[in-house]
Amino acid sequence: MLNDPIITMRGVTKVYGEGPTAFQALKGVDLEIERGDFVAVMGPSGSGKSTTMNILGCLDVPSAGEFLFHGHHVERLDRDQRALLRRKYLGFVFQGFNLLSRTTALENVELPLLYRGDERKARQEAGLAALDKVGLKPWWDHTPAELSGGQQQRVAIARAIVTQPDLLLADEPTGNLDSERSIEIMELLTDLNQNSGITVLMVTHEPDMAAFARTIIHFRDGVVESIEKGARA
Amino acid sequence: MIIGTTVTLAFRAIMRHKLRSFLTTLGIIIGVAAVVTMVTLGNGATASVKESISSLGANILQLRPGQGFGRGGGGPRPPDFDPDDVTAIAQQITGVRAVAAQAQSSGTAIYEGNNWSTTVNGTTASYFEAQQWALQSGRLFMPEEEEAGKSVCIIGSTLKNNLFKQEDPLGKQFRIKGVSCQVIGILATRGQGGFGNDQDDVVVMPIKFVQRRFTGNRDVSMIMIAVDDAYETSAVQSSLEGMMRERRNIKPGDPDNFNVFDTKQISDTLTGTTTMLTQIVTAVAGISLLVGGIGIMNIMLVSVTERTREIGIRLAIGAVASEVLLQFLVEAIVLSCLGGLMGLFLALIATAIAAPLMGVPFLFDVRINVIAFAFSAAIGVVFGYFPAKRAAALNPIDALRHE
Ligand SMILES: Nc1ncnc2c1ncn2[C@@H]1O[C@H](COP(=O)(O)OP(=O)(O)OP(=O)(O)O)[C@@H](O)[C@H]1O
Ligand SMILES: [Mg+2]
């Protein structure tokens, strides 16, 4: 199952801004992530973790270098093609949950399916199944305001996995949660990785959370400093 | 993404913010309601002006002394006509269907303790023929009654109702200006005249009787000429004017001391005026509709800023730019269409209430309803496009960061 790279980055750089105010956030990142891996990305603040995640999530493009997803050059795709790629293969969990307010958990989870053009019934079934997976089926008609932080993050994860993506990207998924909720989320991600075959890539500052990963990548000053095997490897 | 899904999304977004949505569409609601109400009431007013003027009778010329309405300014009072003028018109002008001389007076009618002050119209049977005014019951003047100036009368329905109440007046005698007269006919109801006067508040008597007992001379104050349908009213009018100048010895170059009043011409002028007024008011209402559209754009722009995060989320989970554009566009269109529908409904209520108050008929005009609705939908497209374009152009990462 391993040994097949789902992601390859070669000499990826990212420059924000232009002229004298330009800032180089990534200074040549080389990275290979194997299918089915559970990766934790660590590093000091400002080291380029989120920038890398955004590129991996096809939300942004590198300034230079190559980024291959399933062997395809993403840096050559236009905005809409990248959107279609996100829709089909990627699930993204954001630090700030980023759920639609005044919208029920189920409607939030259904959203990616709506853009995929699924029928109402299929949407509901898949949405409820995803909520079930994160243990929130009974809360399907609650809006984010009626859910706890941990529950909101689980809804966000349900939304990310409802399309059965190949790759789940999570930028500090436990950043806003207490340690008990954080461990629940980590167990959920581990379960998705092991039982649903989803490759998981997660940014975290906490070694406790990184301990759930199989591979740990350390960033520093816009480059990959080191790659080590995690506790679960 | 299929349109149906976009419409679902738009409805969801609108329902999530009911108050804001309602306030957004308020401009459209008021604009559409104003336009439709104005046009509907304007049409009703035009129709009622037309109707009251045509009730004077089509192709009727009224010959009066003096210039224009009334009897002219200072100077000697222009003379009335005499009975020979009437005969001359009937015999010498081609294209005349009927000629009726009129001598008018007024007075209080009395019957068994009921009083009613009314207009006395002295004329001949051809008066009814000229105007095509039928009797409801009874009969017209006999030629010998006209010739002898007998004290017989034909009364309008207003006078009948007020003087005789429930009684049948036919054959009854009542007194007016100190003389007694017998009712021989009752006129069919005609309603308001072109100047808001009640045409049914009248007693019609043979002109000779009116001249002898009331006016005290043989003067004819007005001559009504009905033009044959086969002839041009204007041609008849000019030969009439030529003849009257000759008969009244007016020197070439001197102004007429009489005037010919063409009911059709007046009708055209008055309907032209109401139509123009309707157009002006409608244009003003149209501007308010446009302002309503700008209101939609304004709120949509605010909404795009306010919902930047939402747009970021949609883009991040795989919406393509055109889908976001479509969603916001459809939202604007749905809003403006809902506003349009509510406006039409409001207009329906407003016109149904206002029309009877203004005394104009309520004419539901499908065309203006369709036009106003289509216009409101178009406003949604035009004013929704810019904010939608803005939403779609957002960068997902920046949008997600937006607080
Ligand atoms: N849109 C942007 N414009 C300009 N500079 C940016 C932008 N996004 C990030 N940066 C800069 O790039 C550098 C890397 O940012 P990034 O968000 O990748 O860091 P990070 O490793 O995720 O940090 P943290 O742990 O605090 O989230 C930072 O110095 C940041 O200021
Ligand atoms: Mg970060």
Tab-separated table of C-alpha atoms in Angstrom, chain A residues 54 59-60 79-80 83-84 86-87 94 96 98-103 107 110-112 114-115 123 159, chain B residues 1 5 9 12 16-17 309-310 313-321 323 327 392-394 396-397 400:
chain	number	residue	atom	x	y	z
A	54	ASN	CA	-2.299	25.561	0.697
A	59	LEU	CA	-5.669	26.424	-3.155
A	60	ASP	CA	-2.489	28.158	-4.178
A	79	ARG	CA	-7.949	28.061	-11.201
A	80	ASP	CA	-11.009	26.099	-12.250
A	83	ALA	CA	-11.087	23.571	-8.111
A	84	LEU	CA	-12.202	20.405	-9.886
A	86	ARG	CA	-10.063	19.732	-4.959
A	87	ARG	CA	-13.634	18.666	-5.450
A	94	PHE	CA	-9.158	24.216	8.482
A	96	GLY	CA	-10.962	27.684	12.325
A	98	ASN	CA	-14.893	27.218	8.667
A	99	LEU	CA	-18.439	25.911	8.639
A	100	LEU	CA	-21.266	27.912	7.119
A	101	SER	CA	-23.135	29.616	9.921
A	102	ARG	CA	-26.907	29.288	10.258
A	103	THR	CA	-26.585	26.100	8.277
A	107	GLU	CA	-26.183	20.859	4.946
A	110	GLU	CA	-23.535	17.946	1.897
A	111	LEU	CA	-22.037	21.060	0.364
A	112	PRO	CA	-19.150	19.398	-1.553
A	114	LEU	CA	-23.862	19.653	-4.096
A	115	TYR	CA	-21.032	21.080	-6.173
A	123	ARG	CA	-26.342	13.711	-0.851
A	159	ARG	CA	-17.399	17.537	5.213
B	1	MET	CA	-23.551	22.597	-11.494
B	5	THR	CA	-29.000	23.401	-7.310
B	9	LEU	CA	-28.603	27.483	-2.700
B	12	ARG	CA	-31.347	28.800	1.341
B	16	ARG	CA	-31.155	32.352	6.258
B	17	HIS	CA	-31.338	36.137	6.224
B	309	ARG	CA	-15.543	33.651	4.443
B	310	GLU	CA	-18.497	31.694	3.132
B	313	ILE	CA	-15.266	27.937	2.088
B	314	ARG	CA	-17.245	27.236	-1.058
B	315	LEU	CA	-14.200	27.801	-3.251
B	316	ALA	CA	-11.962	25.733	-0.961
B	317	ILE	CA	-14.256	22.705	-1.034
B	318	GLY	CA	-14.303	22.730	-4.803
B	319	ALA	CA	-16.716	25.307	-6.167
B	320	VAL	CA	-15.448	26.784	-9.424
B	321	ALA	CA	-15.626	30.530	-9.936
B	323	GLU	CA	-20.607	28.456	-9.715
B	327	GLN	CA	-25.065	31.528	-7.008
B	392	ALA	CA	-16.298	34.804	-7.875
B	393	ALA	CA	-12.998	36.619	-8.305
B	394	LEU	CA	-12.038	36.167	-4.647
B	396	PRO	CA	-9.953	31.238	-1.658
B	397	ILE	CA	-7.052	31.622	0.772
B	400	LEU	CA	-10.852	32.131	4.247
